[in-house]
Amino acid sequence: MKSGKEVISDIIKRRELKGYSAAELARRVGISRAAQSRYEKGERSFPVNDIDKYAIALDTTVEELLGLTKEINKKEKLDEKETNIIIPLYGDIAAGALSTLNGVIEKDVTYISIPVQFFNGHSRVGAFALHVNGESMNKIIPNRSYVICLPLEKANLSDGQIVIFSHDGEYSMKRFINNAEDEVLIFRPESNDPKFRDIVIDYHTTRDLKIYAKVIGYYVNLGE
């Protein structure tokens, strides 16, 4: 997985290959020219939250920009008799109150071994794990377990999916519901604790909403 400097270096190469100026790329991503210039000069840390926008603007994927593709391809070539695979563990995600998630571009990313059956019917490309820290999904996902996630674009959201998302710059995990009649998006907890409430976002105020991944399962390490 690439460091932040390696990601921005790759972005510069890709924009130059497409013939984009820094200003043009900034326009396509939806940021200021000054901000893009500071990222490219290393004067400001690269915004992980916008990695999906850069991928779209440069006709590539989040996995390519983060340098995950080669790692995943190597894992895909492992013997078919394997019983576990290794995926990156990016830290904690609050399943209760919204909390800030550490940026995923870190030099000290750790890895976790997951039983291969978690991927029955699912691609492994881009898969990662998060540590659950909260009780708002405890009817189906225990606190302190690991959720196994696959990258998901906002355009591919489907009702009923459990997703990792951020709103107003903070992150959480909830079940997604699209209420077209009331023109709202609902992110619903599934908890035995009644204090947890729906997060409701109006169709017209989704600018700050980002969808990062869908949850395909959870894993409990009994050795912890």
CSV table of C-alpha atoms in Angstrom, one decimal:
chain,number,residue,atom,x,y,z
A,1,MET,CA,0.0,0.0,0.0
A,2,LYS,CA,1.3,3.4,-1.0
A,3,SER,CA,2.2,6.2,1.4
A,4,GLY,CA,0.5,9.6,1.0
A,5,LYS,CA,3.5,11.0,-0.9
A,6,GLU,CA,3.4,8.0,-3.3
A,7,VAL,CA,-0.3,8.5,-3.9
A,8,ILE,CA,0.1,12.2,-4.8
A,9,SER,CA,3.1,11.4,-7.0
A,10,ASP,CA,1.0,8.8,-8.9
A,11,ILE,CA,-1.8,11.3,-9.3
A,12,ILE,CA,0.6,13.9,-10.8
A,13,LYS,CA,1.8,11.3,-13.3
A,14,ARG,CA,-1.7,10.2,-14.2
A,15,ARG,CA,-2.9,13.8,-14.7
A,16,GLU,CA,0.1,14.6,-16.9
A,17,LEU,CA,-0.6,11.5,-19.0
A,18,LYS,CA,-4.1,12.7,-19.6
A,19,GLY,CA,-2.9,16.2,-20.4
A,20,TYR,CA,-4.6,17.8,-17.4
A,21,SER,CA,-3.1,20.8,-15.7
A,22,ALA,CA,-3.3,20.9,-11.9
A,23,ALA,CA,-6.0,23.5,-12.3
A,24,GLU,CA,-8.1,21.2,-14.6
A,25,LEU,CA,-7.7,18.3,-12.2
A,26,ALA,CA,-8.8,20.5,-9.3
A,27,ARG,CA,-11.9,21.5,-11.3
A,28,ARG,CA,-12.8,17.9,-12.0
A,29,VAL,CA,-12.3,16.9,-8.4
A,30,GLY,CA,-14.2,19.9,-7.1
A,31,ILE,CA,-11.4,21.6,-5.1
A,32,SER,CA,-9.6,24.9,-5.4
A,33,ARG,CA,-6.5,25.2,-7.6
A,34,ALA,CA,-4.6,26.4,-4.5
A,35,ALA,CA,-5.5,23.3,-2.6
A,36,GLN,CA,-4.4,21.0,-5.4
A,37,SER,CA,-1.1,22.9,-5.7
A,38,ARG,CA,-0.4,22.4,-2.0
A,39,TYR,CA,-1.1,18.7,-2.2
A,40,GLU,CA,1.3,18.4,-5.2
A,41,LYS,CA,4.0,20.4,-3.4
A,42,GLY,CA,3.6,18.3,-0.2
A,43,GLU,CA,2.6,21.4,1.7
A,44,ARG,CA,-0.7,19.7,2.8
A,45,SER,CA,-1.5,16.0,3.5
A,46,PHE,CA,-3.5,14.3,0.7
A,47,PRO,CA,-7.2,14.2,1.5
A,48,VAL,CA,-8.1,10.5,1.8
A,49,ASN,CA,-11.8,11.4,1.8
A,50,ASP,CA,-11.5,12.6,-1.8
A,51,ILE,CA,-9.7,9.5,-3.2
A,52,ASP,CA,-12.8,8.3,-5.0
A,53,LYS,CA,-13.2,11.7,-6.8
A,54,TYR,CA,-9.6,11.5,-8.0
A,55,ALA,CA,-10.1,7.9,-9.2
A,56,ILE,CA,-13.1,9.0,-11.3
A,57,ALA,CA,-11.4,12.2,-12.6
A,58,LEU,CA,-8.4,10.1,-13.7
A,59,ASP,CA,-10.3,7.1,-15.1
A,60,THR,CA,-8.8,4.7,-12.6
A,61,THR,CA,-9.9,3.0,-9.4
A,62,VAL,CA,-9.4,3.7,-5.7
A,63,GLU,CA,-7.4,0.4,-5.4
A,64,GLU,CA,-5.0,1.5,-8.2
A,65,LEU,CA,-4.4,4.9,-6.6
A,66,LEU,CA,-3.8,3.3,-3.1
A,67,GLY,CA,-1.5,0.7,-4.5
A,68,LEU,CA,-3.7,-2.2,-3.4
A,69,THR,CA,-4.1,-3.9,-6.8
A,70,LYS,CA,-0.8,-5.6,-6.9
A,71,GLU,CA,-1.2,-6.8,-3.3
A,72,ILE,CA,-4.6,-8.2,-4.1
A,73,ASN,CA,-3.5,-9.9,-7.3
A,74,LYS,CA,-0.7,-11.7,-5.4
A,75,LYS,CA,-3.3,-12.9,-2.9
A,76,GLU,CA,-5.6,-14.1,-5.7
A,77,LYS,CA,-2.8,-16.4,-7.0
A,78,LEU,CA,-2.5,-18.2,-3.7
A,79,ASP,CA,-3.2,-22.0,-3.7
A,80,GLU,CA,-6.9,-22.7,-4.0
A,81,LYS,CA,-6.6,-24.9,-0.9
A,82,GLU,CA,-5.8,-21.9,1.3
A,83,THR,CA,-8.0,-21.5,4.3
A,84,ASN,CA,-7.2,-17.9,5.3
A,85,ILE,CA,-6.3,-14.7,3.4
A,86,ILE,CA,-4.6,-11.5,4.7
A,87,ILE,CA,-6.3,-8.2,4.3
A,88,PRO,CA,-5.4,-4.7,5.7
A,89,LEU,CA,-6.9,-3.6,9.0
A,90,TYR,CA,-7.5,0.2,8.9
A,91,GLY,CA,-8.5,0.8,12.5
A,92,ASP,CA,-11.7,1.4,14.4
A,93,ILE,CA,-15.1,2.4,13.1
A,94,ALA,CA,-17.7,3.6,15.6
A,95,ALA,CA,-20.9,1.6,15.3
A,96,GLY,CA,-22.5,4.0,17.8
A,97,ALA,CA,-21.7,7.6,17.9
A,98,LEU,CA,-20.0,9.1,14.9
A,99,SER,CA,-16.3,9.3,15.4
A,100,THR,CA,-13.2,10.2,13.4
A,101,LEU,CA,-11.5,7.4,11.6
A,102,ASN,CA,-7.8,7.5,11.1
A,103,GLY,CA,-6.7,8.2,7.5
A,104,VAL,CA,-6.2,4.9,5.6
A,105,ILE,CA,-2.9,6.1,4.0
A,106,GLU,CA,-0.6,5.2,6.8
A,107,LYS,CA,2.9,3.6,6.9
A,108,ASP,CA,2.0,1.4,9.8
A,109,VAL,CA,-1.1,-0.3,8.4
A,110,THR,CA,-1.6,-3.7,10.1
A,111,TYR,CA,-3.1,-6.8,8.6
A,112,ILE,CA,-5.5,-9.5,9.7
A,113,SER,CA,-6.0,-13.1,8.7
A,114,ILE,CA,-9.6,-13.9,7.7
A,115,PRO,CA,-11.2,-17.3,6.8
A,116,VAL,CA,-11.5,-17.5,3.0
A,117,GLN,CA,-15.2,-18.4,3.2
A,118,PHE,CA,-16.1,-14.8,4.0
A,119,PHE,CA,-15.6,-14.1,0.3
A,120,ASN,CA,-17.9,-16.8,-1.1
A,121,GLY,CA,-19.6,-15.0,-4.0
A,122,HIS,CA,-17.6,-11.8,-3.4
A,123,SER,CA,-14.5,-10.4,-5.1
A,124,ARG,CA,-11.5,-9.9,-2.8
A,125,VAL,CA,-10.3,-6.8,-4.7
A,126,GLY,CA,-9.9,-3.9,-2.3
A,127,ALA,CA,-11.2,-5.8,0.7
A,128,PHE,CA,-10.2,-4.5,4.1
A,129,ALA,CA,-11.2,-4.9,7.8
A,130,LEU,CA,-12.3,-2.4,10.4
A,131,HIS,CA,-12.6,-3.0,14.2
A,132,VAL,CA,-16.1,-2.3,15.5
A,133,ASN,CA,-16.2,0.1,18.4
A,134,GLY,CA,-19.8,0.6,19.5
A,135,GLU,CA,-23.2,-1.0,20.2
A,136,SER,CA,-25.5,0.5,17.6
A,137,MET,CA,-25.4,-2.5,15.3
A,138,ASN,CA,-25.2,-5.2,18.1
A,139,LYS,CA,-28.3,-7.1,16.9
A,140,ILE,CA,-26.3,-8.4,14.0
A,141,ILE,CA,-22.7,-7.2,14.5
A,142,PRO,CA,-21.1,-7.6,17.9
A,143,ASN,CA,-19.0,-4.8,19.5
A,144,ARG,CA,-15.2,-5.5,19.2
A,145,SER,CA,-15.7,-7.8,16.2
A,146,TYR,CA,-14.0,-7.1,12.8
A,147,VAL,CA,-16.2,-6.2,9.8
A,148,ILE,CA,-15.0,-7.3,6.4
A,149,CYS,CA,-15.6,-4.5,3.8
A,150,LEU,CA,-15.5,-4.0,0.1
A,151,PRO,CA,-15.2,-0.6,-1.6
A,152,LEU,CA,-18.6,0.8,-2.8
A,153,GLU,CA,-19.4,3.9,-4.9
A,154,LYS,CA,-22.3,6.0,-3.9
A,155,ALA,CA,-24.0,5.4,-7.3
A,156,ASN,CA,-24.0,1.6,-6.5
A,157,LEU,CA,-25.8,1.9,-3.2
A,158,SER,CA,-28.7,-0.6,-2.7
A,159,ASP,CA,-31.4,-0.7,0.0
A,160,GLY,CA,-30.6,-2.9,2.9
A,161,GLN,CA,-26.8,-2.8,2.6
A,162,ILE,CA,-24.7,-2.2,5.7
A,163,VAL,CA,-22.3,0.5,4.7
A,164,ILE,CA,-19.3,2.5,6.0
A,165,PHE,CA,-20.0,6.2,5.4
A,166,SER,CA,-19.1,9.7,6.5
A,167,HIS,CA,-21.3,12.8,6.8
A,168,ASP,CA,-19.9,16.2,7.8
A,169,GLY,CA,-16.4,14.6,7.8
A,170,GLU,CA,-17.1,11.9,10.4
A,171,TYR,CA,-17.6,8.2,10.0
A,172,SER,CA,-20.0,5.4,11.0
A,173,MET,CA,-21.5,2.1,10.1
A,174,LYS,CA,-25.3,1.7,9.6
A,175,ARG,CA,-27.9,0.0,7.4
A,176,PHE,CA,-28.8,2.1,4.3
A,177,ILE,CA,-32.4,2.8,3.3
A,178,ASN,CA,-33.4,5.0,0.4
A,179,ASN,CA,-36.8,6.6,1.2
A,180,ALA,CA,-37.8,8.0,-2.2
A,181,GLU,CA,-41.3,9.1,-1.1
A,182,ASP,CA,-39.9,11.5,1.5
A,183,GLU,CA,-36.7,12.2,-0.5
A,184,VAL,CA,-34.4,11.2,2.3
A,185,LEU,CA,-31.5,8.7,2.8
A,186,ILE,CA,-31.7,6.9,6.1
A,187,PHE,CA,-28.8,5.2,7.9
A,188,ARG,CA,-30.4,3.0,10.5
A,189,PRO,CA,-28.9,1.4,13.6
A,190,GLU,CA,-29.9,-2.2,14.6
A,191,SER,CA,-29.3,-2.2,18.3
A,192,ASN,CA,-30.8,-3.6,21.5
A,193,ASP,CA,-30.3,-0.2,23.0
A,194,PRO,CA,-33.2,2.2,22.1
A,195,LYS,CA,-31.0,5.3,22.5
A,196,PHE,CA,-29.6,4.8,19.0
A,197,ARG,CA,-31.6,6.7,16.3
A,198,ASP,CA,-31.7,6.9,12.6
A,199,ILE,CA,-29.4,9.3,10.8
A,200,VAL,CA,-31.6,11.0,8.2
A,201,ILE,CA,-30.1,13.0,5.3
A,202,ASP,CA,-32.3,15.0,2.9
A,203,TYR,CA,-31.7,14.4,-0.9
A,204,HIS,CA,-30.7,18.0,-1.2
A,205,THR,CA,-28.1,18.0,1.5
A,206,THR,CA,-26.0,15.0,0.5
A,207,ARG,CA,-23.0,16.9,-0.7
A,208,ASP,CA,-21.0,16.0,2.4
A,209,LEU,CA,-22.1,12.4,2.3
A,210,LYS,CA,-19.5,9.9,1.2
A,211,ILE,CA,-20.0,6.1,0.9
A,212,TYR,CA,-16.8,4.1,1.3
A,213,ALA,CA,-17.6,0.5,1.5
A,214,LYS,CA,-20.3,-2.2,2.1
A,215,VAL,CA,-20.0,-4.7,4.9
A,216,ILE,CA,-20.0,-8.4,3.7
A,217,GLY,CA,-19.6,-10.0,7.1
A,218,TYR,CA,-18.0,-9.9,10.5
A,219,TYR,CA,-15.3,-12.0,12.2
A,220,VAL,CA,-14.8,-12.5,15.9
A,221,ASN,CA,-11.3,-13.5,17.0
A,222,LEU,CA,-11.9,-15.7,20.1
A,223,GLY,CA,-8.3,-15.4,21.0
A,224,GLU,CA,-8.5,-11.7,21.9
